[in-house]
Amino acid sequence: MSLATDVAAPSTTHRMTVLRLGPDDAQLCDDAVVEEVPVAIAYNGIVHAVMLATPDDLEEFGLGFSLTEGIVADAEELESLRVVEGCDGIEVRMEIPMERFMALKGKRRSIAGRSGCGVCGVESLQAIARSGRPVPSGGRLSVGAVERALARFAERQTLHRATGAAHGVAWVDAAGEILAVREDVGRHNALDKLIGWLVRTGVDRRGGFVLTSSRASYELVQKAARLGISGLVAISAPTGMAVRMAESCGVSLAGFARGDRLVVYSHGDRWV
């Protein structure tokens, strides 16, 4: 797969003057807000989806989206990827084999929204239920590893620290070391970026887990399961559908991660 970008280093924040109001005073201050831009996902010259995303790590985003949405089965099927800037946003242009493209045309959809949710374009609720696949159990997960990762997670979320408006997703190894963090205004986008990084770098996913600053929705479980990730830990709560999908797919799902405490909702036998 060849990767290229024609986009200058994008700004992920916008500086502006804001009015801060308190009980007894008002001050004009410099502040930063997170950027979100339209990002068109195109295959073989046809736009498949338009997302609102933070404009960084878009090569990883395109790769991760292609894998987690089931458009390609593996990275080798993505023949080329090019990030191109346009007057109204950014386009991620990818080339895929003709048989994959014809299958995509059969279920083509147009999306204008915050992130790839995994539901848009699905024709029935039964199709959602079938969309997961079993994940190998991988290694054991430990509360100690989660605690060590949590202690460093906030400082690694530089965009969130600057703006307060970005989701963070981290890949954590079995020892609790954070190997990578990706951020975006959309939690699904952030996970797609992280998955793109995992695939590009070839990191061993056995024994590691995803740590997310958001709630654990079923879409995050689905994306993790499609890449064979067996552990998903959220700082916030999961949804009921996320728990049911995690149980059926073989993903150990945990929420309310706080220091040395968390709540495990599926496959609790994997935890030590």
mmCIF file of C-alpha atoms in Angstrom:
data_model
loop_
_atom_site.group_PDB
_atom_site.id
_atom_site.type_symbol
_atom_site.label_atom_id
_atom_site.label_comp_id
_atom_site.label_asym_id
_atom_site.label_seq_id
_atom_site.Cartn_x
_atom_site.Cartn_y
_atom_site.Cartn_z
ATOM 1 C CA MET A 1 0.000 0.000 0.000
ATOM 2 C CA SER A 2 1.323 3.417 -0.956
ATOM 3 C CA LEU A 3 0.544 6.373 1.296
ATOM 4 C CA ALA A 4 0.760 10.041 0.343
ATOM 5 C CA THR A 5 -0.580 13.370 1.527
ATOM 6 C CA ASP A 6 -0.994 16.677 -0.248
ATOM 7 C CA VAL A 7 -2.232 18.417 2.892
ATOM 8 C CA ALA A 8 0.015 20.799 4.793
ATOM 9 C CA ALA A 9 0.330 20.063 8.500
ATOM 10 C CA PRO A 10 -3.232 20.826 9.603
ATOM 11 C CA SER A 11 -4.132 22.780 12.690
ATOM 12 C CA THR A 12 -6.164 20.784 15.165
ATOM 13 C CA THR A 13 -7.093 23.857 17.218
ATOM 14 C CA HIS A 14 -8.332 27.372 16.568
ATOM 15 C CA ARG A 15 -7.149 30.252 18.756
ATOM 16 C CA MET A 16 -9.683 32.915 19.649
ATOM 17 C CA THR A 17 -10.561 35.550 22.206
ATOM 18 C CA VAL A 18 -13.289 34.546 24.644
ATOM 19 C CA LEU A 19 -15.113 36.333 27.430
ATOM 20 C CA ARG A 20 -14.753 34.586 30.775
ATOM 21 C CA LEU A 21 -17.478 35.487 33.238
ATOM 22 C CA GLY A 22 -17.255 34.966 36.975
ATOM 23 C CA PRO A 23 -19.342 35.988 39.989
ATOM 24 C CA ASP A 24 -17.560 39.336 40.274
ATOM 25 C CA ASP A 25 -15.648 39.957 37.059
ATOM 26 C CA ALA A 26 -15.421 39.556 33.308
ATOM 27 C CA GLN A 27 -12.175 39.015 31.394
ATOM 28 C CA LEU A 28 -11.172 38.759 27.772
ATOM 29 C CA CYS A 29 -8.816 35.793 27.408
ATOM 30 C CA ASP A 30 -7.048 33.807 24.725
ATOM 31 C CA ASP A 31 -8.429 30.291 24.344
ATOM 32 C CA ALA A 32 -8.343 27.294 22.002
ATOM 33 C CA VAL A 33 -11.214 25.352 20.482
ATOM 34 C CA VAL A 34 -10.848 22.015 18.725
ATOM 35 C CA GLU A 35 -11.150 21.943 14.941
ATOM 36 C CA GLU A 36 -13.483 19.691 12.996
ATOM 37 C CA VAL A 37 -13.582 19.633 9.220
ATOM 38 C CA PRO A 38 -15.510 17.614 6.619
ATOM 39 C CA VAL A 39 -13.455 14.577 5.633
ATOM 40 C CA ALA A 40 -14.674 12.701 2.552
ATOM 41 C CA ILE A 41 -13.850 8.992 2.406
ATOM 42 C CA ALA A 42 -13.563 7.981 -1.257
ATOM 43 C CA TYR A 43 -12.909 4.608 -2.886
ATOM 44 C CA ASN A 44 -11.911 4.307 -6.541
ATOM 45 C CA GLY A 45 -13.009 7.870 -7.176
ATOM 46 C CA ILE A 46 -16.452 7.600 -5.512
ATOM 47 C CA VAL A 47 -17.204 9.282 -2.172
ATOM 48 C CA HIS A 48 -18.558 6.710 0.247
ATOM 49 C CA ALA A 49 -18.949 8.802 3.414
ATOM 50 C CA VAL A 50 -18.412 12.311 4.702
ATOM 51 C CA MET A 51 -17.350 12.652 8.326
ATOM 52 C CA LEU A 52 -16.676 15.576 10.602
ATOM 53 C CA ALA A 53 -13.261 14.839 12.059
ATOM 54 C CA THR A 54 -10.213 16.441 13.598
ATOM 55 C CA PRO A 55 -7.779 16.900 10.689
ATOM 56 C CA ASP A 56 -4.769 14.880 11.822
ATOM 57 C CA ASP A 57 -3.636 11.256 11.451
ATOM 58 C CA LEU A 58 -5.926 10.967 8.430
ATOM 59 C CA GLU A 59 -3.869 8.235 6.752
ATOM 60 C CA GLU A 60 -4.444 6.078 9.831
ATOM 61 C CA PHE A 61 -8.075 7.155 9.893
ATOM 62 C CA GLY A 62 -8.631 6.020 6.309
ATOM 63 C CA LEU A 63 -6.970 2.674 6.931
ATOM 64 C CA GLY A 64 -8.763 2.081 10.224
ATOM 65 C CA PHE A 65 -12.150 3.076 8.811
ATOM 66 C CA SER A 66 -11.699 0.748 5.833
ATOM 67 C CA LEU A 67 -10.971 -2.177 8.142
ATOM 68 C CA THR A 68 -13.531 -1.550 10.868
ATOM 69 C CA GLU A 69 -16.320 -0.897 8.369
ATOM 70 C CA GLY A 70 -15.511 -4.176 6.577
ATOM 71 C CA ILE A 71 -14.711 -2.473 3.281
ATOM 72 C CA VAL A 72 -11.430 -4.375 3.032
ATOM 73 C CA ALA A 73 -10.469 -7.544 4.855
ATOM 74 C CA ASP A 74 -6.870 -6.556 5.531
ATOM 75 C CA ALA A 75 -4.432 -3.716 4.914
ATOM 76 C CA GLU A 76 -2.942 -5.409 1.843
ATOM 77 C CA GLU A 77 -6.233 -4.900 -0.017
ATOM 78 C CA LEU A 78 -5.843 -1.144 0.281
ATOM 79 C CA GLU A 79 -3.798 -0.514 -2.839
ATOM 80 C CA SER A 80 -3.159 3.194 -2.268
ATOM 81 C CA LEU A 81 -4.216 5.992 0.047
ATOM 82 C CA ARG A 82 -3.816 9.703 -0.613
ATOM 83 C CA VAL A 83 -4.960 12.615 1.534
ATOM 84 C CA VAL A 84 -5.909 15.644 -0.589
ATOM 85 C CA GLU A 85 -7.034 19.078 0.562
ATOM 86 C CA GLY A 86 -9.977 20.725 -1.171
ATOM 87 C CA CYS A 87 -11.718 24.053 -0.874
ATOM 88 C CA ASP A 88 -14.479 22.645 1.357
ATOM 89 C CA GLY A 89 -12.564 20.067 3.371
ATOM 90 C CA ILE A 90 -10.214 17.110 3.026
ATOM 91 C CA GLU A 91 -10.577 13.968 0.932
ATOM 92 C CA VAL A 92 -9.046 10.606 1.769
ATOM 93 C CA ARG A 93 -8.760 8.900 -1.617
ATOM 94 C CA MET A 94 -8.243 5.143 -1.586
ATOM 95 C CA GLU A 95 -8.000 2.479 -4.250
ATOM 96 C CA ILE A 96 -9.317 -0.999 -3.525
ATOM 97 C CA PRO A 97 -9.637 -4.167 -5.639
ATOM 98 C CA MET A 98 -12.527 -4.183 -8.088
ATOM 99 C CA GLU A 99 -14.369 -7.011 -6.342
ATOM 100 C CA ARG A 100 -14.300 -5.038 -3.090
ATOM 101 C CA PHE A 101 -15.433 -1.904 -4.892
ATOM 102 C CA MET A 102 -18.357 -3.716 -6.549
ATOM 103 C CA ALA A 103 -19.418 -5.103 -3.165
ATOM 104 C CA LEU A 104 -19.223 -1.605 -1.727
ATOM 105 C CA LYS A 105 -21.351 -0.177 -4.521
ATOM 106 C CA GLY A 106 -24.015 -2.725 -3.659
ATOM 107 C CA LYS A 107 -24.435 -1.226 -0.202
ATOM 108 C CA ARG A 108 -23.288 2.310 -0.944
ATOM 109 C CA ARG A 109 -24.375 4.941 1.485
ATOM 110 C CA SER A 110 -23.919 8.641 2.064
ATOM 111 C CA ILE A 111 -23.161 9.780 5.590
ATOM 112 C CA ALA A 112 -22.950 13.338 6.902
ATOM 113 C CA GLY A 113 -22.317 13.154 10.626
ATOM 114 C CA ARG A 114 -19.925 13.116 13.499
ATOM 115 C CA SER A 115 -18.357 9.728 12.994
ATOM 116 C CA GLY A 116 -18.665 6.293 11.403
ATOM 117 C CA CYS A 117 -21.274 4.711 13.597
ATOM 118 C CA GLY A 118 -21.522 1.276 12.013
ATOM 119 C CA VAL A 119 -25.331 1.534 11.727
ATOM 120 C CA CYS A 120 -25.947 3.922 8.813
ATOM 121 C CA GLY A 121 -26.822 1.910 5.752
ATOM 122 C CA VAL A 122 -27.492 -1.320 7.657
ATOM 123 C CA GLU A 123 -30.773 -2.676 6.337
ATOM 124 C CA SER A 124 -32.048 -4.472 9.409
ATOM 125 C CA LEU A 125 -31.540 -4.899 13.129
ATOM 126 C CA GLN A 126 -30.638 -8.529 12.470
ATOM 127 C CA ALA A 127 -27.721 -7.343 10.350
ATOM 128 C CA ILE A 128 -26.423 -5.344 13.307
ATOM 129 C CA ALA A 129 -26.604 -8.399 15.523
ATOM 130 C CA ARG A 130 -24.658 -10.445 12.963
ATOM 131 C CA SER A 131 -22.016 -7.791 12.361
ATOM 132 C CA GLY A 132 -19.664 -8.928 15.119
ATOM 133 C CA ARG A 133 -17.384 -11.943 14.941
ATOM 134 C CA PRO A 134 -15.702 -14.028 17.642
ATOM 135 C CA VAL A 135 -12.398 -12.705 18.963
ATOM 136 C CA PRO A 136 -9.617 -14.955 20.299
ATOM 137 C CA SER A 137 -9.358 -14.549 24.050
ATOM 138 C CA GLY A 138 -5.809 -13.166 23.954
ATOM 139 C CA GLY A 139 -3.897 -12.760 27.214
ATOM 140 C CA ARG A 140 -5.036 -12.013 30.722
ATOM 141 C CA LEU A 141 -6.075 -8.478 31.649
ATOM 142 C CA SER A 142 -5.127 -6.878 34.940
ATOM 143 C CA VAL A 143 -6.537 -4.065 37.033
ATOM 144 C CA GLY A 144 -2.956 -3.028 37.759
ATOM 145 C CA ALA A 145 -2.283 -2.432 34.062
ATOM 146 C CA VAL A 146 -5.405 -0.278 33.806
ATOM 147 C CA GLU A 147 -4.378 1.700 36.887
ATOM 148 C CA ARG A 148 -0.903 2.399 35.474
ATOM 149 C CA ALA A 149 -2.345 3.489 32.136
ATOM 150 C CA LEU A 150 -4.943 5.742 33.749
ATOM 151 C CA ALA A 151 -2.219 7.538 35.694
ATOM 152 C CA ARG A 152 -0.702 8.730 32.380
ATOM 153 C CA PHE A 153 -3.731 8.840 30.113
ATOM 154 C CA ALA A 154 -4.795 12.428 30.825
ATOM 155 C CA GLU A 155 -1.334 13.889 30.205
ATOM 156 C CA ARG A 156 -1.107 12.071 26.881
ATOM 157 C CA GLN A 157 -4.379 13.643 25.657
ATOM 158 C CA THR A 158 -2.803 16.896 24.508
ATOM 159 C CA LEU A 159 -5.724 18.009 22.340
ATOM 160 C CA HIS A 160 -8.230 17.457 25.127
ATOM 161 C CA ARG A 161 -6.022 19.364 27.571
ATOM 162 C CA ALA A 162 -5.881 22.291 25.170
ATOM 163 C CA THR A 163 -9.574 22.386 24.274
ATOM 164 C CA GLY A 164 -11.607 20.128 26.582
ATOM 165 C CA ALA A 165 -13.509 18.858 23.533
ATOM 166 C CA ALA A 166 -11.688 15.817 22.142
ATOM 167 C CA HIS A 167 -12.081 12.116 22.814
ATOM 168 C CA GLY A 168 -8.943 10.092 23.495
ATOM 169 C CA VAL A 169 -8.266 6.434 22.742
ATOM 170 C CA ALA A 170 -5.082 4.625 23.799
ATOM 171 C CA TRP A 171 -3.450 1.296 23.066
ATOM 172 C CA VAL A 172 -2.128 -0.202 26.299
ATOM 173 C CA ASP A 173 0.120 -3.260 26.532
ATOM 174 C CA ALA A 174 -0.205 -6.014 29.125
ATOM 175 C CA ALA A 175 2.120 -4.171 31.514
ATOM 176 C CA GLY A 176 0.028 -0.998 31.457
ATOM 177 C CA GLU A 177 2.329 0.992 29.170
ATOM 178 C CA ILE A 178 0.547 3.380 26.801
ATOM 179 C CA LEU A 179 2.062 2.797 23.354
ATOM 180 C CA ALA A 180 -0.066 5.266 21.384
ATOM 181 C CA VAL A 181 -2.886 7.779 21.838
ATOM 182 C CA ARG A 182 -5.139 9.161 19.138
ATOM 183 C CA GLU A 183 -7.677 11.968 19.593
ATOM 184 C CA ASP A 184 -10.645 13.290 17.648
ATOM 185 C CA VAL A 185 -13.925 15.127 18.112
ATOM 186 C CA GLY A 186 -15.609 11.784 17.344
ATOM 187 C CA ARG A 187 -14.866 8.807 19.574
ATOM 188 C CA HIS A 188 -15.330 6.410 16.646
ATOM 189 C CA ASN A 189 -12.903 8.461 14.546
ATOM 190 C CA ALA A 190 -10.343 8.335 17.351
ATOM 191 C CA LEU A 191 -10.617 4.541 17.509
ATOM 192 C CA ASP A 192 -10.313 4.221 13.723
ATOM 193 C CA LYS A 193 -7.128 6.320 13.873
ATOM 194 C CA LEU A 194 -5.718 4.124 16.632
ATOM 195 C CA ILE A 195 -6.605 0.953 14.730
ATOM 196 C CA GLY A 196 -4.899 2.373 11.648
ATOM 197 C CA TRP A 197 -1.785 2.917 13.775
ATOM 198 C CA LEU A 198 -1.969 -0.627 15.168
ATOM 199 C CA VAL A 199 -2.146 -2.138 11.693
ATOM 200 C CA ARG A 200 0.559 0.090 10.186
ATOM 201 C CA THR A 201 3.019 -0.613 12.997
ATOM 202 C CA GLY A 202 2.217 -4.298 13.383
ATOM 203 C CA VAL A 203 2.014 -4.074 17.168
ATOM 204 C CA ASP A 204 1.211 -7.369 18.867
ATOM 205 C CA ARG A 205 -2.406 -7.029 19.974
ATOM 206 C CA ARG A 206 -2.412 -10.106 22.207
ATOM 207 C CA GLY A 207 -2.641 -9.196 25.870
ATOM 208 C CA GLY A 208 -3.163 -5.480 25.213
ATOM 209 C CA PHE A 209 -6.356 -3.479 25.365
ATOM 210 C CA VAL A 210 -7.997 -0.265 24.211
ATOM 211 C CA LEU A 211 -8.589 2.456 26.783
ATOM 212 C CA THR A 212 -11.137 5.131 25.856
ATOM 213 C CA SER A 213 -12.118 8.395 27.510
ATOM 214 C CA SER A 214 -15.701 8.084 26.271
ATOM 215 C CA ARG A 215 -18.632 5.848 27.027
ATOM 216 C CA ALA A 216 -18.446 2.355 25.556
ATOM 217 C CA SER A 217 -21.037 2.251 22.772
ATOM 218 C CA TYR A 218 -21.692 -0.859 20.738
ATOM 219 C CA GLU A 219 -19.926 0.694 17.715
ATOM 220 C CA LEU A 220 -16.630 0.779 19.622
ATOM 221 C CA VAL A 221 -17.041 -2.881 20.577
ATOM 222 C CA GLN A 222 -17.830 -3.747 16.958
ATOM 223 C CA LYS A 223 -14.757 -1.935 15.628
ATOM 224 C CA ALA A 224 -12.514 -3.556 18.237
ATOM 225 C CA ALA A 225 -13.917 -7.010 17.517
ATOM 226 C CA ARG A 226 -13.321 -6.672 13.774
ATOM 227 C CA LEU A 227 -9.615 -6.180 14.481
ATOM 228 C CA GLY A 228 -9.376 -9.036 16.970
ATOM 229 C CA ILE A 229 -8.966 -6.762 19.999
ATOM 230 C CA SER A 230 -10.100 -8.697 23.048
ATOM 231 C CA GLY A 231 -10.137 -5.944 25.701
ATOM 232 C CA LEU A 232 -11.954 -2.590 25.786
ATOM 233 C CA VAL A 233 -11.828 -0.404 28.899
ATOM 234 C CA ALA A 234 -13.837 2.819 29.199
ATOM 235 C CA ILE A 235 -13.660 5.600 31.739
ATOM 236 C CA SER A 236 -17.421 6.032 31.407
ATOM 237 C CA ALA A 237 -20.270 3.524 31.192
ATOM 238 C CA PRO A 238 -21.223 1.044 28.470
ATOM 239 C CA THR A 239 -24.613 0.701 26.833
ATOM 240 C CA GLY A 240 -26.697 -2.437 27.045
ATOM 241 C CA MET A 241 -26.186 -3.218 23.381
ATOM 242 C CA ALA A 242 -22.432 -2.808 23.821
ATOM 243 C CA VAL A 243 -22.449 -5.349 26.652
ATOM 244 C CA ARG A 244 -24.461 -7.873 24.653
ATOM 245 C CA MET A 245 -22.238 -7.494 21.607
ATOM 246 C CA ALA A 246 -19.074 -7.772 23.714
ATOM 247 C CA GLU A 247 -20.356 -10.969 25.287
ATOM 248 C CA SER A 248 -21.208 -12.532 21.930
ATOM 249 C CA CYS A 249 -18.032 -11.361 20.173
ATOM 250 C CA GLY A 250 -15.595 -12.410 22.868
ATOM 251 C CA VAL A 251 -14.549 -8.897 23.907
ATOM 252 C CA SER A 252 -13.976 -8.282 27.595
ATOM 253 C CA LEU A 253 -15.696 -4.940 28.221
ATOM 254 C CA ALA A 254 -15.035 -2.852 31.331
ATOM 255 C CA GLY A 255 -16.283 0.568 32.370
ATOM 256 C CA PHE A 256 -16.078 3.160 35.130
ATOM 257 C CA ALA A 257 -12.287 2.763 35.249
ATOM 258 C CA ARG A 258 -11.078 4.833 38.213
ATOM 259 C CA GLY A 259 -7.614 4.181 39.614
ATOM 260 C CA ASP A 260 -7.582 0.604 40.861
ATOM 261 C CA ARG A 261 -11.319 0.116 40.416
ATOM 262 C CA LEU A 262 -13.453 -0.785 37.417
ATOM 263 C CA VAL A 263 -16.597 -2.684 36.513
ATOM 264 C CA VAL A 264 -16.301 -5.682 34.163
ATOM 265 C CA TYR A 265 -19.419 -6.382 32.080
ATOM 266 C CA SER A 266 -18.341 -9.323 29.914
ATOM 267 C CA HIS A 267 -15.819 -12.160 30.097
ATOM 268 C CA GLY A 268 -14.784 -11.380 33.640
ATOM 269 C CA ASP A 269 -12.821 -14.642 33.836
ATOM 270 C CA ARG A 270 -9.991 -13.011 31.894
ATOM 271 C CA TRP A 271 -9.187 -10.526 34.639
ATOM 272 C CA VAL A 272 -6.615 -10.870 37.396
#
